[in-house]
Amino acid sequence: MSFLPIKIENFVQHMDQDELPALIVRYFHEEVVGRSPHTLYARKTDLGKFCLFYHAINGHLQVKGLMPQDVKLYLNDLEAKGYAANSRNRQLGSIRAFGSWLLENGFVKIHPCKSIRDVHVDLGVPKAPRDREYHRLRKAAEVRATNTGFRFSQHFRDMVILETLNSSGLRISELLSIKLGQLKGKRFHNVKCKGGKVRSISIKSGTCELIGTYVSSHRTEGSEYLFTSKNGLQLDRVTVWKSLKKIAQAASANLQPHEKMTLHPHMLRHRHGFKSREAKDAVFAAARLGHCSLNFVHRYTQETTEEEQIILEKID
């Protein structure tokens, strides 16, 4: 029960099996298996917060009293506290999945999220480095990689990660889950992706060569994973975030304050989506990013505000 807030842990000591905390524990043992650590943490946190709210407004934790009105009140409370629409939708998704499990197992007669829809969110144009910006980032990463006297260069590894994310469109969690034996030819095979999907991803020849150099000359041995830390352990996402931030800072060294660049792993996935859409079409971009629907890929066909203004000025 370490995932639940401390106040709920106090409830757990005296709870019945038909109370929400006990059912949340059972739900995670039976239903939410094989999810990524990030997904597990998010869902556990979301359900823990809802559990506290439910107890605060009802004075009990009995699942039989759980109704859609409770969820609506919770969402209204989140909005009043300033939670963004995306955050509210994520928490609603966690409660909805838990509610489906409760309904299927006969703990409730009405789905607690019945008739409750996600908050509409205007996704807008994804943030991604433009070609000139990516060139500066790549150059900065190369300089960092070559200006080191160490054989097992973490800077060289960071450059390879930058290029691999840009070339593959993978999420950072997906890339860091890849093991040495999964790279065969010019493809990553059987990559565990979001939503429990497993797929294979082709990458560019130049990226394959970089990875080969990294593995043969710069990778610290110890773990079975492709990208390792300086101690040979599986690399974590926080380290990658920090490394990309340093690359962006180096690339922005001589730029004006308003031109300074920021960079995080998902921006490179966005860039891959844009470039895939430009190279062929939305269907190809969807396949590259692992989306079953074209709804998300539609974002990569939109113009930025600056591009839209340029187009408008050309209209007679």
XYZ file of C-alpha atoms in Angstrom:
316
model
C 0.000 0.000 0.000
C 3.014 2.300 -0.246
C 1.552 3.893 -3.364
C -1.393 5.395 -1.482
C -1.257 8.650 0.486
C -0.521 8.182 4.179
C -4.102 9.048 5.167
C -5.433 6.150 3.117
C -2.863 3.817 4.642
C -4.511 4.583 7.970
C -7.833 3.423 6.508
C -6.303 0.222 5.152
C -5.475 -1.054 8.616
C -9.173 -1.281 9.499
C -10.889 -1.603 6.122
C -13.380 -4.174 4.875
C -12.924 -5.987 1.591
C -15.766 -4.025 -0.021
C -14.195 -0.656 0.760
C -12.402 1.333 -1.909
C -8.786 1.044 -0.616
C -9.002 -2.763 -0.448
C -10.571 -2.914 -3.903
C -7.901 -0.609 -5.331
C -5.227 -2.993 -4.047
C -7.067 -5.974 -5.532
C -7.553 -4.115 -8.822
C -3.812 -3.558 -9.183
C -3.016 -7.162 -8.309
C -5.522 -8.610 -10.781
C -5.939 -6.105 -13.589
C -3.072 -3.644 -13.925
C -0.276 -6.089 -14.661
C 2.648 -5.460 -16.990
C 2.129 -1.702 -17.256
C 5.087 0.654 -17.254
C 6.252 1.977 -13.862
C 5.215 5.478 -14.931
C 1.664 4.343 -15.761
C 1.391 2.398 -12.509
C 2.543 5.359 -10.454
C 0.116 7.726 -12.201
C -2.891 5.435 -11.765
C -2.098 4.657 -8.157
C -1.702 8.339 -7.355
C -4.929 9.266 -9.155
C -6.999 6.603 -7.407
C -5.441 7.447 -4.062
C -6.444 11.106 -4.392
C -9.963 10.186 -5.462
C -10.259 7.811 -2.512
C -9.405 10.599 -0.078
C -11.918 12.940 -1.720
C -14.640 10.273 -1.663
C -14.128 9.743 2.055
C -14.097 13.488 2.726
C -17.494 14.120 1.111
C -19.252 10.896 2.136
C -17.695 10.017 5.473
C -17.167 6.391 4.439
C -15.337 4.263 1.866
C -18.065 1.772 0.963
C -18.016 1.018 -2.761
C -21.791 0.513 -2.844
C -22.263 4.246 -2.435
C -20.008 5.139 -5.374
C -22.008 7.042 -8.013
C -21.258 9.223 -11.068
C -22.105 12.276 -8.984
C -19.063 11.565 -6.793
C -16.781 11.575 -9.827
C -18.363 14.772 -11.168
C -17.830 16.506 -7.831
C -14.222 15.330 -7.801
C -13.573 16.683 -11.300
C -15.172 19.995 -10.326
C -12.922 20.117 -7.274
C -9.846 19.511 -9.436
C -10.885 22.314 -11.777
C -11.431 24.678 -8.846
C -7.919 23.867 -7.624
C -6.474 24.852 -11.002
C -5.716 21.435 -12.495
C -5.241 21.602 -16.267
C -7.686 19.840 -18.583
C -5.091 17.200 -19.486
C -4.524 16.393 -15.813
C -8.257 16.095 -15.165
C -8.684 13.839 -18.184
C -5.847 11.613 -17.027
C -7.384 11.231 -13.575
C -10.782 10.571 -15.126
C -9.172 7.856 -17.253
C -7.736 6.179 -14.160
C -11.112 6.262 -12.391
C -12.905 5.077 -15.533
C -10.637 2.022 -15.886
C -11.081 1.189 -12.198
C -14.837 1.705 -12.537
C -15.009 -0.738 -15.447
C -13.288 -3.352 -13.301
C -15.718 -2.703 -10.442
C -18.688 -3.083 -12.796
C -17.368 -6.269 -14.425
C -16.814 -7.868 -11.026
C -20.224 -6.895 -9.668
C -19.077 -4.421 -7.018
C -21.227 -1.630 -8.495
C -24.404 -1.680 -10.586
C -23.784 1.620 -12.363
C -20.463 2.629 -13.878
C -19.132 5.496 -11.722
C -18.145 7.421 -14.857
C -21.404 6.891 -16.736
C -22.170 9.821 -19.082
C -19.014 11.666 -17.990
C -16.931 12.788 -20.951
C -13.359 13.969 -21.163
C -12.764 17.699 -21.111
C -12.137 18.983 -24.630
C -8.504 19.910 -25.129
C -7.155 21.838 -28.093
C -3.922 19.931 -28.615
C -2.453 22.506 -30.962
C 0.826 22.059 -32.800
C 3.367 19.837 -30.994
C 6.615 21.491 -29.970
C 9.580 20.155 -31.902
C 12.996 21.438 -33.012
C 13.005 22.902 -36.518
C 15.667 21.771 -38.987
C 18.051 24.615 -38.148
C 17.535 24.087 -34.429
C 18.113 20.354 -34.687
C 21.303 20.995 -36.662
C 22.580 23.162 -33.792
C 21.586 20.520 -31.238
C 23.281 17.749 -33.206
C 26.428 19.834 -33.625
C 26.538 20.656 -29.913
C 26.133 16.971 -29.072
C 28.989 16.072 -31.436
C 31.297 18.652 -29.857
C 30.525 17.317 -26.374
C 31.109 13.741 -27.571
C 34.489 14.443 -29.178
C 35.865 16.724 -26.448
C 36.343 13.955 -23.924
C 39.340 11.832 -23.116
C 37.357 8.955 -21.673
C 36.778 5.780 -23.655
C 33.379 5.086 -22.093
C 32.013 8.492 -23.014
C 28.615 9.349 -21.584
C 28.580 12.342 -23.936
C 28.899 10.023 -26.930
C 26.022 7.967 -25.530
C 23.924 11.128 -25.192
C 24.594 12.035 -28.830
C 23.494 8.553 -29.922
C 20.307 8.812 -27.841
C 19.537 12.202 -29.396
C 19.933 10.792 -32.898
C 18.066 7.557 -32.133
C 15.048 9.364 -30.685
C 14.996 11.623 -33.724
C 15.375 8.704 -36.148
C 12.894 6.304 -34.542
C 10.090 8.392 -33.035
C 10.169 6.186 -29.943
C 9.091 7.383 -26.528
C 11.986 7.616 -24.094
C 10.573 4.808 -21.918
C 10.362 2.581 -25.001
C 13.917 3.337 -26.081
C 15.383 2.687 -22.639
C 13.582 -0.676 -22.440
C 15.415 -1.989 -25.531
C 18.017 -4.688 -24.916
C 21.186 -5.380 -26.883
C 19.786 -8.327 -28.838
C 16.766 -6.408 -30.103
C 18.737 -4.427 -32.687
C 19.025 -6.623 -35.769
C 19.975 -5.098 -39.083
C 18.306 -1.713 -39.253
C 15.375 -2.510 -36.963
C 14.571 -2.643 -33.290
C 12.565 -5.858 -32.856
C 9.771 -6.596 -30.367
C 9.866 -3.240 -28.614
C 7.450 -2.939 -25.682
C 5.384 0.165 -26.344
C 2.683 2.162 -24.606
C -0.614 0.370 -24.080
C 0.958 -3.081 -24.013
C 1.748 -3.029 -27.737
C 4.786 -4.806 -29.145
C 6.159 -3.624 -32.473
C 9.321 -3.397 -34.561
C 10.777 -0.071 -35.681
C 13.122 0.644 -38.570
C 15.854 3.254 -38.128
C 18.214 5.052 -40.504
C 21.527 3.542 -41.602
C 23.526 6.383 -40.080
C 21.820 5.852 -36.734
C 22.641 2.130 -36.851
C 26.301 2.953 -37.432
C 26.319 5.359 -34.488
C 24.750 2.738 -32.230
C 27.328 0.202 -33.396
C 30.170 2.574 -32.513
C 28.604 3.277 -29.137
C 28.226 -0.428 -28.310
C 31.735 -1.369 -29.426
C 33.658 1.603 -28.040
C 31.675 3.658 -25.520
C 29.065 1.494 -23.808
C 29.704 0.528 -20.182
C 29.045 -3.192 -19.813
C 27.053 -4.712 -16.997
C 23.408 -4.517 -18.000
C 21.594 -6.303 -20.826
C 20.002 -3.028 -21.904
C 21.275 -1.117 -24.925
C 21.799 2.200 -23.160
C 23.579 2.005 -19.827
C 24.716 4.371 -17.118
C 28.363 4.983 -16.266
C 28.009 2.134 -13.753
C 26.688 -0.278 -16.370
C 23.092 -0.196 -15.126
C 19.960 0.406 -17.183
C 19.755 4.103 -17.998
C 16.870 6.022 -16.429
C 14.704 8.758 -17.926
C 15.829 11.478 -15.529
C 19.434 11.092 -16.672
C 18.371 11.430 -20.310
C 16.297 14.528 -19.534
C 19.284 16.151 -17.833
C 21.634 15.200 -20.678
C 19.354 16.641 -23.361
C 18.958 19.803 -21.305
C 22.751 20.210 -21.251
C 22.915 19.675 -25.019
C 20.277 22.383 -25.522
C 22.191 24.748 -23.240
C 25.396 24.155 -25.207
C 23.560 24.686 -28.506
C 22.080 27.945 -27.201
C 25.344 29.361 -25.855
C 25.692 32.118 -28.477
C 22.003 32.808 -29.056
C 19.912 35.750 -27.929
C 17.708 35.138 -24.856
C 14.536 34.831 -26.966
C 16.272 32.277 -29.220
C 17.387 29.945 -26.424
C 16.344 26.348 -27.023
C 14.741 23.845 -24.697
C 14.764 20.123 -25.346
C 13.156 17.071 -23.819
C 12.817 13.537 -25.252
C 9.216 13.824 -26.457
C 10.068 16.844 -28.613
C 12.223 14.531 -30.738
C 9.272 12.160 -31.128
C 7.223 15.146 -32.295
C 9.928 16.060 -34.786
C 9.887 12.527 -36.159
C 6.132 12.828 -36.597
C 6.505 16.067 -38.558
C 9.294 14.711 -40.765
C 7.424 11.444 -41.434
C 4.328 13.405 -42.444
C 6.397 15.613 -44.754
C 8.198 12.627 -46.283
C 5.031 10.704 -47.150
C 1.612 11.094 -45.517
C -0.372 10.935 -42.271
C -0.817 7.157 -42.501
C 2.952 6.658 -42.634
C 3.438 9.062 -39.715
C 0.821 7.190 -37.669
C 2.567 3.879 -38.339
C 5.955 5.309 -37.397
C 4.634 6.679 -34.104
C 2.601 3.575 -33.295
C -0.803 5.285 -33.391
C -3.849 3.258 -34.436
C -5.833 6.426 -35.146
C -5.018 9.387 -37.374
C -6.497 11.806 -34.822
C -3.184 12.392 -33.070
C -1.250 12.596 -36.337
C -3.529 15.424 -37.492
C -1.507 17.659 -35.182
C 1.549 17.196 -37.394
C -0.286 18.601 -40.426
C -1.097 21.922 -38.750
C 0.851 25.096 -39.372
C 2.434 27.060 -36.572
C 1.186 30.579 -35.884
C 4.120 32.027 -37.839
C 3.557 29.727 -40.827
C -0.154 30.482 -40.808
C 0.561 34.222 -40.866
C 2.934 33.865 -43.836
C 0.300 31.899 -45.769
C -2.393 34.472 -44.955
C -0.227 37.342 -46.199
C 0.029 35.620 -49.602
C -3.752 35.439 -50.015
C -5.160 38.201 -52.250
